[in-house]
PDB file of C-alpha atoms in Angstrom:
ATOM      1  CA  UNK C   1     103.954 103.146 151.946  1.00 65.00           C
ATOM      2  CA  UNK C   2     105.435 100.042 153.145  1.00 76.00           C
ATOM      3  CA  UNK C   3     103.955  97.006 151.216  1.00 92.00           C
ATOM      4  CA  UNK C   4     103.531  93.676 152.940  1.00 96.00           C
ATOM      5  CA  UNK C   5     106.567  92.595 154.830  1.00 96.00           C
ATOM      6  CA  UNK C   6     107.415  88.894 156.040  1.00 97.00           C
ATOM      7  CA  UNK C   7     110.068  87.683 158.277  1.00 97.00           C
ATOM      8  CA  UNK C   8     112.091  85.967 158.355  1.00 97.00           C
ATOM      9  CA  UNK C   9     113.310  85.895 154.775  1.00 96.00           C
ATOM     10  CA  UNK C  10     114.912  82.187 154.953  1.00 97.00           C
ATOM     11  CA  UNK C  11     114.716  79.794 157.342  1.00 96.00           C
ATOM     12  CA  UNK C  12     116.315  76.182 158.146  1.00 98.00           C
ATOM     13  CA  UNK C  13     114.736  73.491 160.272  1.00 98.00           C
ATOM     14  CA  UNK C  14     114.789  69.851 161.041  1.00 98.00           C
ATOM     15  CA  UNK C  15     111.969  67.341 160.898  1.00 98.00           C
ATOM     16  CA  UNK C  16     109.828  67.431 163.936  1.00 98.00           C
ATOM     17  CA  UNK C  17     110.732  71.083 164.855  1.00 98.00           C
ATOM     18  CA  UNK C  18     107.941  73.973 165.093  1.00 98.00           C
ATOM     19  CA  UNK C  19     108.521  77.303 163.138  1.00 98.00           C
ATOM     20  CA  UNK C  20     106.618  80.776 163.343  1.00 98.00           C
ATOM     21  CA  UNK C  21     106.632  82.969 160.300  1.00 98.00           C
ATOM     22  CA  UNK C  22     105.530  86.726 160.709  1.00 98.00           C
ATOM     23  CA  UNK C  23     103.749  88.868 158.284  1.00 98.00           C
ATOM     24  CA  UNK C  24     102.734  92.752 158.360  1.00 97.00           C
ATOM     25  CA  UNK C  25      99.960  93.572 156.053  1.00 96.00           C
ATOM     26  CA  UNK C  26      99.950  97.033 153.653  1.00 93.00           C
ATOM     27  CA  UNK C  27      99.079  99.946 155.436  1.00 92.00           C
ATOM     28  CA  UNK C  28      95.083 100.072 155.416  1.00 88.00           C
ATOM     29  CA  UNK C  29      94.646  96.306 154.995  1.00 91.00           C
ATOM     30  CA  UNK C  30      92.816  94.245 157.306  1.00 91.00           C
ATOM     31  CA  UNK C  31      92.760  90.815 156.099  1.00 91.00           C
ATOM     32  CA  UNK C  32      95.640  88.572 155.729  1.00 94.00           C
ATOM     33  CA  UNK C  33      95.931  85.289 153.785  1.00 94.00           C
ATOM     34  CA  UNK C  34      98.716  82.599 153.892  1.00 96.00           C
ATOM     35  CA  UNK C  35      99.900  80.422 151.116  1.00 96.00           C
ATOM     36  CA  UNK C  36     102.452  77.640 150.447  1.00 97.00           C
ATOM     37  CA  UNK C  37     104.442  77.627 147.031  1.00 96.00           C
ATOM     38  CA  UNK C  38     106.355  74.381 146.365  1.00 95.00           C
ATOM     39  CA  UNK C  39     109.116  74.887 143.850  1.00 92.00           C
ATOM     40  CA  UNK C  40     107.581  74.957 140.260  1.00 89.00           C
ATOM     41  CA  UNK C  41     103.818  75.071 141.641  1.00 91.00           C
ATOM     42  CA  UNK C  42     101.240  77.838 141.984  1.00 92.00           C
ATOM     43  CA  UNK C  43     100.465  78.898 145.573  1.00 93.00           C
ATOM     44  CA  UNK C  44      98.340  77.001 147.719  1.00 94.00           C
ATOM     45  CA  UNK C  45      95.896  78.667 149.939  1.00 92.00           C
ATOM     46  CA  UNK C  46      96.309  77.620 153.567  1.00 95.00           C
ATOM     47  CA  UNK C  47      93.834  79.839 155.502  1.00 94.00           C
ATOM     48  CA  UNK C  48      92.621  83.511 155.816  1.00 92.00           C
ATOM     49  CA  UNK C  49      92.327  85.788 158.879  1.00 93.00           C
ATOM     50  CA  UNK C  50      89.974  88.798 159.404  1.00 90.00           C
ATOM     51  CA  UNK C  51      89.214  90.327 162.613  1.00 90.00           C
ATOM     52  CA  UNK C  52      91.585  88.319 164.377  1.00 93.00           C
ATOM     53  CA  UNK C  53      89.635  84.810 163.550  1.00 93.00           C
ATOM     54  CA  UNK C  54      90.309  82.516 160.894  1.00 93.00           C
ATOM     55  CA  UNK C  55      87.730  83.018 158.270  1.00 88.00           C
ATOM     56  CA  UNK C  56      88.390  80.348 155.775  1.00 87.00           C
ATOM     57  CA  UNK C  57      90.814  77.333 155.518  1.00 91.00           C
ATOM     58  CA  UNK C  58      92.400  75.391 152.422  1.00 90.00           C
ATOM     59  CA  UNK C  59      93.267  71.798 152.596  1.00 92.00           C
ATOM     60  CA  UNK C  60      96.082  71.735 155.038  1.00 96.00           C
ATOM     61  CA  UNK C  61      96.233  69.536 158.276  1.00 97.00           C
ATOM     62  CA  UNK C  62      95.848  70.948 161.890  1.00 97.00           C
ATOM     63  CA  UNK C  63      99.575  71.232 162.006  1.00 98.00           C
ATOM     64  CA  UNK C  64      99.172  74.540 160.249  1.00 98.00           C
ATOM     65  CA  UNK C  65      97.759  77.299 162.587  1.00 97.00           C
ATOM     66  CA  UNK C  66      97.725  81.234 162.495  1.00 97.00           C
ATOM     67  CA  UNK C  67      97.022  84.144 164.765  1.00 97.00           C
ATOM     68  CA  UNK C  68      96.059  87.624 163.698  1.00 97.00           C
ATOM     69  CA  UNK C  69      96.649  90.314 166.097  1.00 97.00           C
ATOM     70  CA  UNK C  70      94.834  93.744 166.925  1.00 96.00           C
ATOM     71  CA  UNK C  71      97.264  95.529 164.414  1.00 95.00           C
ATOM     72  CA  UNK C  72      96.327  93.161 161.769  1.00 95.00           C
ATOM     73  CA  UNK C  73      99.833  91.592 161.427  1.00 97.00           C
ATOM     74  CA  UNK C  74      99.587  87.577 161.581  1.00 98.00           C
ATOM     75  CA  UNK C  75     101.543  84.581 162.323  1.00 98.00           C
ATOM     76  CA  UNK C  76     101.854  81.337 160.758  1.00 98.00           C
ATOM     77  CA  UNK C  77     102.863  78.272 162.774  1.00 98.00           C
ATOM     78  CA  UNK C  78     103.760  74.993 161.504  1.00 98.00           C
ATOM     79  CA  UNK C  79     104.074  72.169 164.124  1.00 98.00           C
ATOM     80  CA  UNK C  80     105.832  68.715 163.793  1.00 98.00           C
ATOM     81  CA  UNK C  81     107.615  69.885 160.680  1.00 98.00           C
ATOM     82  CA  UNK C  82     107.933  67.339 157.660  1.00 98.00           C
ATOM     83  CA  UNK C  83     110.368  67.178 154.704  1.00 97.00           C
ATOM     84  CA  UNK C  84     107.331  68.187 152.568  1.00 97.00           C
ATOM     85  CA  UNK C  85     106.692  71.492 154.340  1.00 98.00           C
ATOM     86  CA  UNK C  86     109.693  72.823 152.666  1.00 98.00           C
ATOM     87  CA  UNK C  87     108.398  75.759 150.567  1.00 97.00           C
ATOM     88  CA  UNK C  88     108.014  79.160 149.938  1.00 97.00           C
ATOM     89  CA  UNK C  89     105.547  80.725 152.333  1.00 98.00           C
ATOM     90  CA  UNK C  90     103.556  83.615 151.105  1.00 97.00           C
ATOM     91  CA  UNK C  91     101.637  86.218 152.924  1.00 96.00           C
ATOM     92  CA  UNK C  92      99.047  88.508 151.277  1.00 94.00           C
ATOM     93  CA  UNK C  93      97.059  91.464 152.426  1.00 93.00           C
ATOM     94  CA  UNK C  94      93.709  92.724 151.282  1.00 87.00           C
ATOM     95  CA  UNK C  95      90.936  94.980 152.274  1.00 81.00           C
ATOM     96  CA  UNK C  96      87.148  94.352 151.419  1.00 68.00           C
ATOM     97  CA  UNK C  97      86.660  97.908 150.801  1.00 63.00           C
ATOM     98  CA  UNK C  98      89.264  98.282 148.085  1.00 57.00           C
ATOM     99  CA  UNK C  99      89.248  97.505 144.411  1.00 55.00           C
ATOM    100  CA  UNK C 100      85.637  97.797 143.362  1.00 56.00           C
ATOM    101  CA  UNK C 101      83.279  94.825 142.719  1.00 57.00           C
ATOM    102  CA  UNK C 102      84.870  91.349 142.593  1.00 60.00           C
ATOM    103  CA  UNK C 103      88.397  92.367 142.980  1.00 65.00           C
ATOM    104  CA  UNK C 104      89.665  92.175 146.654  1.00 69.00           C
ATOM    105  CA  UNK C 105      93.238  92.496 145.159  1.00 82.00           C
ATOM    106  CA  UNK C 106      95.601  90.764 147.218  1.00 87.00           C
ATOM    107  CA  UNK C 107      98.937  92.509 147.896  1.00 91.00           C
ATOM    108  CA  UNK C 108     101.815  89.650 148.330  1.00 94.00           C
ATOM    109  CA  UNK C 109     105.111  89.888 150.327  1.00 95.00           C
ATOM    110  CA  UNK C 110     108.123  88.413 149.018  1.00 95.00           C
ATOM    111  CA  UNK C 111     107.859  85.189 151.236  1.00 97.00           C
ATOM    112  CA  UNK C 112     109.687  83.217 153.693  1.00 97.00           C
ATOM    113  CA  UNK C 113     111.785  80.119 152.246  1.00 97.00           C
ATOM    114  CA  UNK C 114     111.582  77.383 154.600  1.00 98.00           C
ATOM    115  CA  UNK C 115     113.747  74.408 154.213  1.00 98.00           C
ATOM    116  CA  UNK C 116     113.292  71.231 156.489  1.00 98.00           C
ATOM    117  CA  UNK C 117     116.337  69.094 156.550  1.00 97.00           C
TER     118      UNK C 117
ATOM    119  CA  UNK K   1      85.991  75.560 142.579  1.00 60.00           C
ATOM    120  CA  UNK K   2      85.759  76.078 138.984  1.00 63.00           C
ATOM    121  CA  UNK K   3      89.201  75.163 137.281  1.00 85.00           C
ATOM    122  CA  UNK K   4      91.229  77.075 134.541  1.00 92.00           C
ATOM    123  CA  UNK K   5      93.673  75.677 132.049  1.00 93.00           C
ATOM    124  CA  UNK K   6      96.791  77.467 130.854  1.00 96.00           C
ATOM    125  CA  UNK K   7      99.480  76.673 128.518  1.00 96.00           C
ATOM    126  CA  UNK K   8     102.774  75.645 130.606  1.00 96.00           C
ATOM    127  CA  UNK K   9     104.807  78.101 128.816  1.00 97.00           C
ATOM    128  CA  UNK K  10     105.052  80.758 126.007  1.00 97.00           C
ATOM    129  CA  UNK K  11     107.568  82.653 124.354  1.00 97.00           C
ATOM    130  CA  UNK K  12     107.546  86.201 122.980  1.00 96.00           C
ATOM    131  CA  UNK K  13     109.759  88.777 121.235  1.00 96.00           C
ATOM    132  CA  UNK K  14     110.499  91.856 123.162  1.00 96.00           C
ATOM    133  CA  UNK K  15     108.090  94.812 121.998  1.00 96.00           C
ATOM    134  CA  UNK K  16     105.846  92.646 120.417  1.00 96.00           C
ATOM    135  CA  UNK K  17     102.273  91.943 121.724  1.00 96.00           C
ATOM    136  CA  UNK K  18     101.448  88.735 123.613  1.00 97.00           C
ATOM    137  CA  UNK K  19      98.457  86.810 123.877  1.00 98.00           C
ATOM    138  CA  UNK K  20      98.038  84.529 127.107  1.00 98.00           C
ATOM    139  CA  UNK K  21      95.083  82.169 126.928  1.00 97.00           C
ATOM    140  CA  UNK K  22      92.951  80.592 129.390  1.00 96.00           C
ATOM    141  CA  UNK K  23      90.150  78.414 129.247  1.00 95.00           C
ATOM    142  CA  UNK K  24      87.720  78.046 132.007  1.00 93.00           C
ATOM    143  CA  UNK K  25      84.766  76.077 130.691  1.00 92.00           C
ATOM    144  CA  UNK K  26      82.986  75.612 134.009  1.00 90.00           C
ATOM    145  CA  UNK K  27      82.777  79.012 135.190  1.00 90.00           C
ATOM    146  CA  UNK K  28      79.908  79.950 136.858  1.00 87.00           C
ATOM    147  CA  UNK K  29      77.935  83.266 136.425  1.00 87.00           C
ATOM    148  CA  UNK K  30      79.369  84.723 139.986  1.00 84.00           C
ATOM    149  CA  UNK K  31      83.031  83.966 139.117  1.00 88.00           C
ATOM    150  CA  UNK K  32      85.350  86.880 138.353  1.00 90.00           C
ATOM    151  CA  UNK K  33      88.186  86.254 136.095  1.00 92.00           C
ATOM    152  CA  UNK K  34      91.531  87.169 137.800  1.00 92.00           C
ATOM    153  CA  UNK K  35      95.126  87.453 136.584  1.00 95.00           C
ATOM    154  CA  UNK K  36      98.091  87.717 138.740  1.00 95.00           C
ATOM    155  CA  UNK K  37     101.909  87.314 137.860  1.00 96.00           C
ATOM    156  CA  UNK K  38     104.791  86.215 139.592  1.00 96.00           C
ATOM    157  CA  UNK K  39     108.277  87.827 138.813  1.00 95.00           C
ATOM    158  CA  UNK K  40     111.333  85.667 139.804  1.00 91.00           C
ATOM    159  CA  UNK K  41     112.095  85.810 143.176  1.00 88.00           C
ATOM    160  CA  UNK K  42     108.933  87.735 144.173  1.00 92.00           C
ATOM    161  CA  UNK K  43     105.266  87.287 145.381  1.00 94.00           C
ATOM    162  CA  UNK K  44     102.554  87.275 142.972  1.00 94.00           C
ATOM    163  CA  UNK K  45     101.026  90.806 141.996  1.00 94.00           C
ATOM    164  CA  UNK K  46      97.505  91.653 140.757  1.00 92.00           C
ATOM    165  CA  UNK K  47      97.203  92.440 136.903  1.00 94.00           C
ATOM    166  CA  UNK K  48      93.740  92.863 136.052  1.00 93.00           C
ATOM    167  CA  UNK K  49      90.282  91.433 136.582  1.00 91.00           C
ATOM    168  CA  UNK K  50      87.036  91.144 135.034  1.00 92.00           C
ATOM    169  CA  UNK K  51      83.612  89.658 134.870  1.00 91.00           C
ATOM    170  CA  UNK K  52      81.783  89.971 131.238  1.00 93.00           C
ATOM    171  CA  UNK K  53      83.408  92.998 129.572  1.00 92.00           C
ATOM    172  CA  UNK K  54      86.591  93.494 128.324  1.00 94.00           C
ATOM    173  CA  UNK K  55      88.794  95.353 130.672  1.00 94.00           C
ATOM    174  CA  UNK K  56      91.972  97.598 130.235  1.00 95.00           C
ATOM    175  CA  UNK K  57      94.478  99.080 132.702  1.00 92.00           C
ATOM    176  CA  UNK K  58      98.019 100.344 132.498  1.00 90.00           C
ATOM    177  CA  UNK K  59      99.568  97.149 132.734  1.00 90.00           C
ATOM    178  CA  UNK K  60      97.345  94.834 130.329  1.00 96.00           C
ATOM    179  CA  UNK K  61      94.022  94.204 128.588  1.00 97.00           C
ATOM    180  CA  UNK K  62      91.628  91.502 129.470  1.00 97.00           C
ATOM    181  CA  UNK K  63      89.690  90.008 126.491  1.00 98.00           C
ATOM    182  CA  UNK K  64      86.600  87.852 127.962  1.00 97.00           C
ATOM    183  CA  UNK K  65      84.722  85.590 125.427  1.00 97.00           C
ATOM    184  CA  UNK K  66      80.956  86.137 124.794  1.00 95.00           C
ATOM    185  CA  UNK K  67      80.101  82.825 126.617  1.00 95.00           C
ATOM    186  CA  UNK K  68      82.737  83.329 129.210  1.00 95.00           C
ATOM    187  CA  UNK K  69      84.327  79.957 128.842  1.00 95.00           C
ATOM    188  CA  UNK K  70      87.846  81.486 127.994  1.00 96.00           C
ATOM    189  CA  UNK K  71      89.710  84.714 128.193  1.00 96.00           C
ATOM    190  CA  UNK K  72      92.967  86.253 126.911  1.00 97.00           C
ATOM    191  CA  UNK K  73      95.398  88.457 128.948  1.00 98.00           C
ATOM    192  CA  UNK K  74      97.050  90.781 126.314  1.00 98.00           C
ATOM    193  CA  UNK K  75     100.502  92.527 126.868  1.00 97.00           C
ATOM    194  CA  UNK K  76     100.442  95.139 124.265  1.00 94.00           C
ATOM    195  CA  UNK K  77     104.260  95.528 124.205  1.00 95.00           C
ATOM    196  CA  UNK K  78     106.272  92.690 125.986  1.00 96.00           C
ATOM    197  CA  UNK K  79     109.647  93.852 127.944  1.00 96.00           C
ATOM    198  CA  UNK K  80     112.270  91.874 129.317  1.00 96.00           C
ATOM    199  CA  UNK K  81     110.755  92.836 132.780  1.00 95.00           C
ATOM    200  CA  UNK K  82     107.442  91.047 131.820  1.00 97.00           C
ATOM    201  CA  UNK K  83     109.030  87.436 132.081  1.00 97.00           C
ATOM    202  CA  UNK K  84     107.065  85.940 134.614  1.00 97.00           C
ATOM    203  CA  UNK K  85     104.758  83.272 135.626  1.00 97.00           C
ATOM    204  CA  UNK K  86     101.149  84.359 134.718  1.00 98.00           C
ATOM    205  CA  UNK K  87      98.299  82.970 136.753  1.00 96.00           C
ATOM    206  CA  UNK K  88      94.414  82.824 135.294  1.00 94.00           C
ATOM    207  CA  UNK K  89      92.053  82.551 138.420  1.00 90.00           C
ATOM    208  CA  UNK K  90      88.310  82.274 139.016  1.00 88.00           C
ATOM    209  CA  UNK K  91      87.217  84.188 142.229  1.00 83.00           C
ATOM    210  CA  UNK K  92      83.520  83.289 143.072  1.00 77.00           C
ATOM    211  CA  UNK K  93      83.009  86.332 145.544  1.00 69.00           C
ATOM    212  CA  UNK K  94      79.477  85.442 146.179  1.00 68.00           C
ATOM    213  CA  UNK K  95      79.764  81.746 147.202  1.00 61.00           C
ATOM    214  CA  UNK K  96      83.320  80.844 147.138  1.00 56.00           C
ATOM    215  CA  UNK K  97      84.223  82.468 150.076  1.00 61.00           C
ATOM    216  CA  UNK K  98      87.745  84.394 150.317  1.00 66.00           C
ATOM    217  CA  UNK K  99      90.307  81.898 148.975  1.00 71.00           C
ATOM    218  CA  UNK K 100      92.362  82.254 145.889  1.00 78.00           C
ATOM    219  CA  UNK K 101      93.004  79.073 143.992  1.00 81.00           C
ATOM    220  CA  UNK K 102      96.207  79.281 141.720  1.00 87.00           C
ATOM    221  CA  UNK K 103      97.172  76.946 139.058  1.00 86.00           C
ATOM    222  CA  UNK K 104     100.448  75.979 137.601  1.00 88.00           C
ATOM    223  CA  UNK K 105     100.120  79.197 135.451  1.00 95.00           C
ATOM    224  CA  UNK K 106     101.911  80.090 132.109  1.00 97.00           C
ATOM    225  CA  UNK K 107     105.661  80.677 132.314  1.00 97.00           C
ATOM    226  CA  UNK K 108     106.305  83.642 129.953  1.00 98.00           C
ATOM    227  CA  UNK K 109     109.791  83.954 128.412  1.00 97.00           C
ATOM    228  CA  UNK K 110     110.814  87.135 126.507  1.00 97.00           C
ATOM    229  CA  UNK K 111     113.505  87.281 123.989  1.00 96.00           C
ATOM    230  CA  UNK K 112     115.537  90.383 123.439  1.00 93.00           C
TER     231      UNK K 112
END
């Protein structure tokens, strides 16, 4: 059973460009969350997608947008890249039916390392 | 969102028990306590979670204070593979929605 996969592994962009990151959830999972992790810090929640809609959003500008497809895979798009967008972008999948009360355990992918020059 | 406080780093010897503390004095009645860890060059992975009672699983034990204002993750026998950043997280599954708020975590160093 493949876990959460993300592509690409690494990416280098320049300021002002746009980037699209991709995530395939763990088999059987229908919910995808995206996180940004700057060096030396914990992951910061960007947003979560469920049933192809954004269900909740963290404190990130509208330059960050996403999409979920009918097969539950997801994309994260970032427009007008800034130097400060350089980070590890993590995707996590979960299923509300798994894990018992209060769990909703998230399975994380290995991340996409984005460098903005 | 209720906040957690953890030491920046801790050190342990291999094959000895490790107690990782977490303070969460503003915890609400509907907050579950979750622990995740992040090994080098990997995404975080779930370790354990609980509400009021102590919990055990194959990876670790979670001891929750009676007033729930603090908790301790216990690794019974640390191995070199347990060297990671450990995150203590509160998740209010009733009113807090679906986001998971990570702090800076505790970096655990394990000495051979």
